[in-house]
XYZ file of C-alpha atoms in Angstrom:
265
model
C 0.008 -0.048 0.252
C 1.444 3.227 -1.269
C 0.800 6.594 0.603
C 1.941 9.604 -0.897
C 3.992 12.356 1.198
C 1.601 15.165 0.371
C -2.066 14.599 -0.444
C -4.680 17.583 -1.480
C -7.010 17.863 1.174
C -10.543 18.807 0.367
C -12.502 20.910 3.103
C -16.125 22.645 2.921
C -15.514 25.968 2.119
C -17.943 27.314 4.087
C -17.429 24.980 7.173
C -13.438 26.903 6.597
C -14.907 29.990 6.371
C -17.107 30.193 9.439
C -14.270 28.245 11.603
C -11.978 31.458 10.658
C -14.614 33.486 11.172
C -15.274 31.810 14.719
C -11.852 31.953 15.830
C -11.358 35.808 14.705
C -14.016 36.698 16.996
C -13.402 38.199 20.431
C -14.565 35.406 22.601
C -14.660 32.242 20.703
C -17.379 29.817 21.563
C -15.794 26.445 22.222
C -19.014 24.767 21.799
C -19.135 26.350 18.097
C -15.693 25.491 17.358
C -16.780 21.358 18.433
C -19.559 21.703 15.761
C -17.192 23.319 13.270
C -14.363 20.935 13.339
C -16.894 17.888 13.800
C -18.386 18.612 10.541
C -15.522 18.470 8.221
C -13.285 15.183 8.335
C -10.466 17.137 7.043
C -10.531 19.983 9.230
C -11.199 17.142 12.239
C -8.030 14.976 11.132
C -5.796 18.116 11.372
C -7.184 19.109 14.693
C -6.510 15.821 16.232
C -2.721 15.466 14.496
C -2.265 18.752 15.963
C -3.472 17.581 19.321
C -1.719 14.302 19.795
C 1.789 16.264 18.500
C 4.394 15.174 21.005
C 4.742 19.042 22.542
C 1.587 18.355 24.204
C 3.077 15.132 26.128
C -0.378 13.514 25.106
C 0.692 12.280 22.046
C -2.078 9.011 21.459
C -4.265 9.792 23.972
C -6.359 12.988 22.432
C -9.306 10.856 20.539
C -12.326 13.267 19.921
C -12.710 16.079 18.829
C -14.175 18.009 22.370
C -10.744 16.753 23.646
C -8.464 18.252 20.919
C -10.086 21.730 21.268
C -9.800 21.488 25.405
C -6.413 20.772 24.782
C -5.364 23.224 22.131
C -7.396 26.333 23.550
C -8.600 29.169 21.331
C -5.198 31.065 21.472
C -3.378 28.179 20.017
C -6.223 27.052 17.679
C -5.494 30.963 16.380
C -2.079 30.488 15.557
C -2.417 27.146 14.045
C -5.476 28.239 11.786
C -2.634 31.399 10.173
C -0.458 28.661 9.164
C -3.009 25.969 7.791
C -6.141 26.665 7.275
C -5.850 28.711 4.401
C -4.101 26.273 2.529
C -6.073 23.608 2.579
C -7.841 22.425 -0.823
C -11.484 23.087 -0.873
C -12.638 20.599 -3.846
C -11.546 17.219 -5.310
C -13.512 16.312 -8.193
C -15.479 12.973 -7.154
C -15.201 13.534 -3.519
C -17.638 16.685 -3.316
C -19.817 14.820 -1.047
C -17.117 13.724 1.486
C -18.194 15.958 4.064
C -21.939 15.792 4.325
C -21.310 12.150 3.758
C -19.034 11.578 6.823
C -20.866 13.605 8.947
C -23.834 11.714 8.746
C -22.150 8.325 9.109
C -20.423 10.246 12.287
C -23.915 10.633 13.595
C -25.450 7.396 13.232
C -22.396 5.796 14.435
C -22.962 7.778 17.455
C -26.452 6.985 17.659
C -25.803 3.129 17.419
C -23.151 3.321 20.008
C -25.321 5.850 22.388
C -28.052 2.935 22.191
C -25.796 0.323 23.096
C -23.740 2.058 26.099
C -20.677 2.269 23.722
C -18.165 4.912 23.424
C -20.154 7.432 21.391
C -17.696 10.039 21.042
C -15.181 7.468 19.848
C -17.549 6.043 17.458
C -18.236 9.661 15.796
C -14.353 10.006 15.532
C -13.948 6.890 13.271
C -17.032 7.493 11.454
C -15.910 11.194 10.437
C -12.387 9.967 9.757
C -12.986 6.978 7.781
C -14.151 8.201 4.552
C -10.616 9.950 4.036
C -9.163 6.554 2.192
C -10.967 7.944 -0.694
C -8.578 10.650 -1.213
C -5.711 8.390 -0.843
C -7.248 5.935 -3.607
C -8.177 9.142 -6.061
C -4.381 10.710 -5.882
C -2.736 7.435 -5.622
C -4.182 4.938 -7.985
C -4.874 5.736 -11.601
C -7.524 3.081 -12.254
C -9.673 4.418 -9.842
C -9.181 8.089 -11.264
C -10.072 6.482 -14.435
C -13.292 4.960 -13.483
C -14.790 7.703 -11.492
C -14.731 9.654 -14.567
C -17.182 7.344 -16.294
C -20.675 8.026 -15.914
C -21.599 4.523 -17.286
C -19.564 3.233 -13.922
C -22.160 3.074 -11.373
C -20.166 2.179 -8.334
C -18.907 5.143 -6.540
C -16.773 5.866 -3.752
C -19.648 5.361 -1.353
C -21.136 2.331 -2.956
C -21.727 -0.557 -0.144
C -19.905 -2.849 -2.605
C -17.012 -0.379 -3.282
C -14.877 -2.334 -0.817
C -15.139 -5.602 -2.099
C -13.988 -3.904 -5.593
C -11.012 -2.442 -3.897
C -9.515 -5.346 -2.157
C -10.204 -7.475 -5.541
C -8.113 -4.653 -7.645
C -5.891 -3.614 -5.157
C -5.262 -6.141 -2.424
C -6.652 -3.383 0.276
C -9.663 -1.137 0.943
C -9.954 2.549 1.170
C -10.563 2.444 4.848
C -7.355 0.266 5.271
C -5.645 2.964 3.578
C -7.303 5.720 5.466
C -6.134 3.819 9.025
C -2.733 4.074 7.331
C -2.643 7.275 6.591
C -4.599 8.338 9.986
C -1.755 6.376 11.906
C 1.012 8.026 10.038
C -0.274 11.399 11.223
C -0.459 10.554 15.041
C -4.051 9.718 15.182
C -4.690 7.183 18.351
C -4.545 3.934 17.718
C -8.429 3.160 19.142
C -9.825 5.489 16.278
C -7.062 3.871 13.443
C -7.938 0.135 14.497
C -11.821 0.740 14.245
C -11.497 1.948 10.869
C -8.860 -0.361 9.702
C -11.204 -3.130 10.722
C -14.507 -1.395 9.198
C -15.636 -3.519 6.517
C -15.100 -6.938 8.152
C -16.046 -6.661 11.763
C -16.611 -10.473 12.099
C -13.284 -11.440 10.753
C -11.659 -10.044 13.806
C -9.428 -12.338 16.201
C -11.282 -10.046 19.260
C -14.535 -9.119 18.576
C -15.372 -5.425 18.967
C -18.338 -4.459 19.222
C -17.914 -0.646 18.400
C -16.394 -1.880 15.286
C -19.950 -3.286 14.058
C -21.818 -0.409 14.928
C -19.185 1.777 12.757
C -19.630 -1.095 9.673
C -23.714 -0.747 10.096
C -23.603 3.086 10.195
C -21.515 3.269 7.166
C -22.823 0.505 5.279
C -26.273 2.352 5.915
C -25.214 5.924 4.857
C -23.492 4.673 1.879
C -26.938 2.890 0.798
C -28.410 6.077 1.141
C -25.726 7.967 -0.774
C -26.086 5.374 -3.278
C -29.566 5.884 -3.688
C -30.510 2.241 -2.955
C -33.982 1.177 -2.950
C -35.413 0.136 0.110
C -35.520 -3.510 -1.371
C -31.947 -3.357 -2.224
C -31.124 -1.978 1.119
C -32.912 -5.351 2.862
C -31.698 -7.684 0.235
C -28.072 -6.957 1.023
C -28.511 -5.874 4.677
C -25.259 -7.359 6.876
C -27.798 -9.222 9.213
C -24.885 -10.956 10.888
C -23.299 -7.823 11.867
C -26.372 -6.594 13.320
C -27.109 -9.645 15.369
C -23.825 -10.007 16.905
C -24.442 -6.688 18.647
C -28.298 -6.948 19.355
C -29.734 -4.715 17.132
C -32.772 -5.313 14.750
C -32.747 -4.766 10.977
C -35.920 -2.473 10.969
C -34.433 -0.011 13.925
C -31.132 -0.025 12.023
C -32.659 0.709 8.577
C -35.110 3.408 10.023
C -32.785 5.064 12.146
C -31.800 8.451 11.035
C -28.568 10.247 11.644
C -29.535 12.543 14.348
C -28.683 16.476 13.989
C -26.229 17.033 16.545
C -25.696 20.648 15.559
C -26.646 21.757 18.765
C -24.419 19.085 20.732
C -20.482 19.416 21.593
C -20.438 15.749 19.998
């Protein structure tokens, strides 16, 4: 698996603008900063990378956005954003839905995790970041770049069956590429391990119910974003994964990603 030294990382322009505006205000709201960082996967990854840098002596320990915001503080975030936020790419063709899709996965993963008394914050982080692996594929695999430009190719980056195609052609999946990338950035192991195991939760040596939660949340949102019909969703539903953590198929399919915009994740 080859990972480039530099990647063009797409942020949502509106979120970047709102974040920079909040940081420029006299008294930035920590709650608002949590909301903004928690609504864009690239910004969230950048924030967690900074918070887990060795200078803070908490390397590998900061797993959620509120933890990172609290650790860095407004003054440090202001200094960091002057060097970084203005230089982040705003768009990559083929991945325009990365931000909204990632947020919906994160919200649904948190909802499922909370219902099972699991770590909702960790589920949110992994759900938000897992899609970054598609950036690696688009920027390192010419075959992916070619097929994503073909209008007749129905299996887009968020297709529920996409991981099988990736594994067949490349020997690894975008989520595994994401896990390796995040590990290189210093993102804590609990996050990267969840993402690495996301596609096949039942094949883990030691089953982790949080991986199953993440798998179901991501699978549901992939189906929605790929415009699968209700019949397709039911026919392809990963029933074994749901049964492993005691979730009913109807509950999973009918659960909508809650709006956490008024929360601190």
